[in-house]
Short mmCIF file of C-alpha atoms in Angstrom, two decimals:
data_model
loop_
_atom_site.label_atom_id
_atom_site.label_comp_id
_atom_site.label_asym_id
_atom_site.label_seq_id
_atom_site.Cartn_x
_atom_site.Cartn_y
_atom_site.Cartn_z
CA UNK A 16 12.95 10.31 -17.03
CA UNK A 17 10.96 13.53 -16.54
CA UNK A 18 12.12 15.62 -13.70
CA UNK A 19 9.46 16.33 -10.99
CA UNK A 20 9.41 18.92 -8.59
CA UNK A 21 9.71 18.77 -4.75
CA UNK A 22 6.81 20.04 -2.94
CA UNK A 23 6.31 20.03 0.94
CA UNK A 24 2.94 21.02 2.07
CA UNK A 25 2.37 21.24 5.50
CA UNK A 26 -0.87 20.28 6.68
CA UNK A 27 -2.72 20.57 10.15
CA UNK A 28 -5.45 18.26 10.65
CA UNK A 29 -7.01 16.26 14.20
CA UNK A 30 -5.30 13.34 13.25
CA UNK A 31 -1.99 13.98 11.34
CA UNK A 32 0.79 16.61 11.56
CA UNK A 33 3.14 16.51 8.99
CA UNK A 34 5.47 17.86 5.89
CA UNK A 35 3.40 16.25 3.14
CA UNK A 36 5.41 14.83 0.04
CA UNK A 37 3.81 14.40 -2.77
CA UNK A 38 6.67 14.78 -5.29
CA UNK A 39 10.47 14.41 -5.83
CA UNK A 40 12.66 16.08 -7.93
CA UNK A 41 14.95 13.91 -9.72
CA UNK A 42 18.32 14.58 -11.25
CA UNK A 43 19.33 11.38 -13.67
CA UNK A 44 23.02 12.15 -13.36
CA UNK A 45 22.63 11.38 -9.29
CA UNK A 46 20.92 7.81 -9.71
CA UNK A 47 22.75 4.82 -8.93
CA UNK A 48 21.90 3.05 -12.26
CA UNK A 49 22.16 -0.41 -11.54
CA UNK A 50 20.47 -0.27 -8.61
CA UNK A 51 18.12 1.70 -9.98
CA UNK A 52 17.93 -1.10 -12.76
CA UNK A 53 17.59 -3.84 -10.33
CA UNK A 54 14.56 -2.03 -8.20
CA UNK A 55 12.97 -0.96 -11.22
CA UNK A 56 12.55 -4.84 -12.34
CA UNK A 57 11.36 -5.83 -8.92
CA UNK A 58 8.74 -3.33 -9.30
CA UNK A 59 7.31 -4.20 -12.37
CA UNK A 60 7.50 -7.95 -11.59
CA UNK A 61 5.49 -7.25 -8.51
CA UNK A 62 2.98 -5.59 -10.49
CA UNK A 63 2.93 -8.05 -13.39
CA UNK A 64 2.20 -11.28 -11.15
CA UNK A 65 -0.16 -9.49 -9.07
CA UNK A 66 -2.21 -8.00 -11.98
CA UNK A 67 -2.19 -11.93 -13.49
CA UNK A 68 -3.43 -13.08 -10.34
CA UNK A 69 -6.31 -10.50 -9.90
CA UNK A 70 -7.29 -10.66 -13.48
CA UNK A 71 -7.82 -14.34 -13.01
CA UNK A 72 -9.82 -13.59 -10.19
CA UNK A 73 -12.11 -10.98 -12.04
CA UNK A 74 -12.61 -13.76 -14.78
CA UNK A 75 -13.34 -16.23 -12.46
CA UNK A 76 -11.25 -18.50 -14.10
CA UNK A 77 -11.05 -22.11 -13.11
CA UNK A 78 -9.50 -22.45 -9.26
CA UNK A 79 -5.87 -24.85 -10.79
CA UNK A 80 -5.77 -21.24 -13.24
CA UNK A 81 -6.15 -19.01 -9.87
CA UNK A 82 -4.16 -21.61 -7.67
CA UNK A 83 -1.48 -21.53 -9.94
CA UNK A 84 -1.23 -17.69 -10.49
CA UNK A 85 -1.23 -17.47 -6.80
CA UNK A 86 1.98 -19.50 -5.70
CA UNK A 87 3.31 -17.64 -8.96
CA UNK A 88 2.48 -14.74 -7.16
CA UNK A 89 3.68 -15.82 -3.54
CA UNK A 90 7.19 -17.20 -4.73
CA UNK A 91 8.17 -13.47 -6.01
CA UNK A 92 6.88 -11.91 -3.50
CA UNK A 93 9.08 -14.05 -1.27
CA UNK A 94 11.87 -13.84 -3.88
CA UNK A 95 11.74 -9.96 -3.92
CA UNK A 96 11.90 -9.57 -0.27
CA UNK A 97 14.82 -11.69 -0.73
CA UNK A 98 16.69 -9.17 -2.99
CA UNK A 99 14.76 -6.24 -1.03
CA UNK A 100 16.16 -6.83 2.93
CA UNK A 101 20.29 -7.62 1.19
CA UNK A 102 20.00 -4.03 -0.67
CA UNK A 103 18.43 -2.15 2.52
CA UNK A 104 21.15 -3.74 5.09
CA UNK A 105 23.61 -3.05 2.49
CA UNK A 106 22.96 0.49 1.34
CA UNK A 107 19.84 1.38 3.65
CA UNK A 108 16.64 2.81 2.35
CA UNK A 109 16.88 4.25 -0.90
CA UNK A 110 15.03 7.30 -2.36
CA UNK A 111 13.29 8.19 -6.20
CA UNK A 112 16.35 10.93 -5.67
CA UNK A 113 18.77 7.41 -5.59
CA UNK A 114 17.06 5.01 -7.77
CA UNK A 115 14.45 7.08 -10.07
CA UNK A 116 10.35 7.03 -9.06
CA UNK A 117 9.99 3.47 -10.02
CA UNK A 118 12.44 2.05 -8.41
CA UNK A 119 12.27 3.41 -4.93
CA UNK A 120 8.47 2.42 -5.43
CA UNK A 121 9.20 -1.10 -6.01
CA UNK A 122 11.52 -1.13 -2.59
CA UNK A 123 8.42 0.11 -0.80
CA UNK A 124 5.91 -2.37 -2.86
CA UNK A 125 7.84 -5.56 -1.54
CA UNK A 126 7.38 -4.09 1.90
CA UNK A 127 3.67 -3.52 1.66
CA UNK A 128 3.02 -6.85 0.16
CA UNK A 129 5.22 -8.88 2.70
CA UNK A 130 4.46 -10.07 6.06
CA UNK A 131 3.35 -8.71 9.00
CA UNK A 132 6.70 -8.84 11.10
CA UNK A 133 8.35 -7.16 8.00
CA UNK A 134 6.43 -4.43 8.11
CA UNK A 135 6.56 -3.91 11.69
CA UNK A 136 10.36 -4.22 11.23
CA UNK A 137 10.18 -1.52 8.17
CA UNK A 138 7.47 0.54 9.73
CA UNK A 139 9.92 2.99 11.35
CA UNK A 140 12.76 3.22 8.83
CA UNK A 141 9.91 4.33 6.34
CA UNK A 142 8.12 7.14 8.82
CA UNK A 143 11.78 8.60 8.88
CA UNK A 144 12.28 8.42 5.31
CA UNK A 145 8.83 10.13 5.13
CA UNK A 146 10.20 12.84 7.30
CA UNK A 147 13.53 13.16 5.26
CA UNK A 148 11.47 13.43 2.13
CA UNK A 149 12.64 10.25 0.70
CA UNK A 150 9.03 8.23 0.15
CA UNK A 151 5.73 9.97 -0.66
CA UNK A 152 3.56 10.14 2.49
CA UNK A 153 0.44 8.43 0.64
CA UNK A 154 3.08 4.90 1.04
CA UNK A 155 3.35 5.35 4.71
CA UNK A 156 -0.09 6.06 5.19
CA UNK A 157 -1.06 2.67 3.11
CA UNK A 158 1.75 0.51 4.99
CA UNK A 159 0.15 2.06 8.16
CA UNK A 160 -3.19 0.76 7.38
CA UNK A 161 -2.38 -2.50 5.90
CA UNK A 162 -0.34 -3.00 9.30
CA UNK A 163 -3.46 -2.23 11.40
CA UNK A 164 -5.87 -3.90 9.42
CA UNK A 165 -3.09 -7.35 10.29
CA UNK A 166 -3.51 -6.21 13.74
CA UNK A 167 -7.13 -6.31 13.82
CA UNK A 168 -7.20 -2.41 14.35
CA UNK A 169 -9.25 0.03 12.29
CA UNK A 170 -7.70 1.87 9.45
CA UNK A 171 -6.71 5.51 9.33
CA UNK A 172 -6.80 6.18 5.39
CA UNK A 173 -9.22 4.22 3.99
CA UNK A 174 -6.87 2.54 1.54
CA UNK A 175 -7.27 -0.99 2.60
CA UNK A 176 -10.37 -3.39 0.86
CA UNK A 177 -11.21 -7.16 1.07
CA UNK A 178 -13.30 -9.33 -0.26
CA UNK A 179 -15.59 -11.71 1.22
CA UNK A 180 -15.18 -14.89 -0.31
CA UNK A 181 -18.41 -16.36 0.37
CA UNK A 182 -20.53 -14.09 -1.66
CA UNK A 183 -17.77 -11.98 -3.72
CA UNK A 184 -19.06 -8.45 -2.46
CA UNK A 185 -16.15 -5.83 -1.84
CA UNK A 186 -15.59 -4.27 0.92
CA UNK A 187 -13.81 -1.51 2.62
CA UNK A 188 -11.82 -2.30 5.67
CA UNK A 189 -13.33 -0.43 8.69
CA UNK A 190 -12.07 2.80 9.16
CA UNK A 191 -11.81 4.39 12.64
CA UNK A 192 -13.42 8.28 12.39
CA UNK A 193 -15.22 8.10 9.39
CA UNK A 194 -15.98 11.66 9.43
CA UNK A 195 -12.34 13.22 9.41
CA UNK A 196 -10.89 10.70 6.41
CA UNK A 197 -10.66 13.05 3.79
CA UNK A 198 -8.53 15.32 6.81
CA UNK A 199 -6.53 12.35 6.55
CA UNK A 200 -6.20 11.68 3.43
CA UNK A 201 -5.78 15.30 1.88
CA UNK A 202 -2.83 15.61 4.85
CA UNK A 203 -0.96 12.60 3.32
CA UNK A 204 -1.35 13.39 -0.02
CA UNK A 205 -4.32 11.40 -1.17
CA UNK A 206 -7.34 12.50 -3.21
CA UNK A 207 -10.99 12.38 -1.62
CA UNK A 208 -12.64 8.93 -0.78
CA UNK A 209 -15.19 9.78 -3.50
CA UNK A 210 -12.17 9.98 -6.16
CA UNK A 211 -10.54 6.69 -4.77
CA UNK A 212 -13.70 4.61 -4.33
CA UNK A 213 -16.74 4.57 -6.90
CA UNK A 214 -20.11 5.74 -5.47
CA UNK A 215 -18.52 6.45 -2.09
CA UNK A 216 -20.99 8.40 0.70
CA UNK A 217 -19.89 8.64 4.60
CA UNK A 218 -23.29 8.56 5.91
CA UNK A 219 -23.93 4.76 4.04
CA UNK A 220 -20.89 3.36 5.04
CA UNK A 221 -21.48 4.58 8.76
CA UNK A 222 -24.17 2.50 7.99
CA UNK A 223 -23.00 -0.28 6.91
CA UNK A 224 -19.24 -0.18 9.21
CA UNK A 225 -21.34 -2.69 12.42
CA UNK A 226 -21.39 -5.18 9.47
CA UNK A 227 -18.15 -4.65 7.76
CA UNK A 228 -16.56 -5.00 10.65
CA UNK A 229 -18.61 -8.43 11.52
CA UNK A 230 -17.71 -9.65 8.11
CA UNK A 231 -13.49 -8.40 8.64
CA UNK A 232 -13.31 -10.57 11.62
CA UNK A 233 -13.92 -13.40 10.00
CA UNK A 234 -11.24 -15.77 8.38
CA UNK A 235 -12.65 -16.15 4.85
CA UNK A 236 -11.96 -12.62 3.33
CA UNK A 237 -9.57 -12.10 0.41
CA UNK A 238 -7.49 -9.22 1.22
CA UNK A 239 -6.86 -6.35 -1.41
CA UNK A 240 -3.28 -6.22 -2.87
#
């Protein structure tokens, strides 16, 4: 694996104070192997049956095809956070430093796809892992909007989209002070809106938020994984 370097940035913005991590440094002769084995399947099992299940979507392939994909999709997710809660009580949250980049990114990826309560539960062992160095501050900001989006709460980061189901137009979820996000963002590590979203512009989606946010409280949108 190729070692990374650690960098802490500290960055002062309206919203956000905090060391910024963006990158680990990782020495191969510290990881715990098989754990780092076991995490490192989890994570690209979450990514394979979620990729299925979107690809399916993108095709529009028959609804059984979709259906299917998504209890496929639903009975790993519940399966990983199976194997996911027994290694945290066990050996508590583990960092890229512990279990390699790909690993400590599939403990995180279980979290951010599970339930709400989960979350909630995991929301403040991951802020103090973020302060210890041990996850990159771009996950915590994502968990932190996918738990406020649950909540019915605007989103900090912009991260979070849906998809209304009706007519099949994406959306992002509404995002509380439009006009400091890229503060936001740049203080947790994440590029520009424009970078992360194609033909992004602040002034139309101020625009546009009144009916976003219309169209987010209703129950028929497909949420973003």
């Amino acid at each position: 694996m190729k070692t990374l370097s650690l960098l802490f940035l500290t960055i002062i913005s309206s919203f956000v104070s905090t060391a910024q991590v963006i990158s680990f440094n990782i020495d191969k002769a510290n990881l715990d192997n098989a754990l780092a084995a076991q995490l490192d399947s989890i994570y690209k099992l979450d990514q394979l049956v979620r990729m299925d299940y979107i690809r399916a979507r993108e095709l529009n392939l028959a609804t059984p095809v979709t259906d299917s994909l998504l209890r496929v999709l639903r009975k790993t997710d519940r399966e990983n956070l199976i194997a996911v809660n027994y290694i945290v009580k066990k050996h508590g949250w583990l960092s890229p430093q512990k279990v390699g980049f790909n690993g400590a990114q599939g403990l995180f990826l279980v979290i951010q796809h599970a339930d709400l309560k989960t979350q909630q539960r995991y929301l403040p062992i991951i802020k103090e892992a973020e302060k210890k160095g041990e996850i990159l501050s771009s996950n915590l900001a994502i968990l932190e909007d996918r738990i406020n989006m649950r909540e019915g709460k605007k989103q900090a980061y912009g991260s979070q989209g849906f998809t209304d189901s009706e007519t099949g137009k994406k959306y992002i979820y509404p995002i509380v002070d439009v006009d400091n996000l890229d503060k936001r963002r740049k203080a947790m590590g994440m590029p520009p809106m424009q970078e992360y979203v194609k033909d992004w512009n602040t002034e139309s989606y101020k625009k546009q938020l009144p009916e976003i946010e219309r169209l987010a409280k209703k129950k028929n949108l497909i949420l973003a994984h």
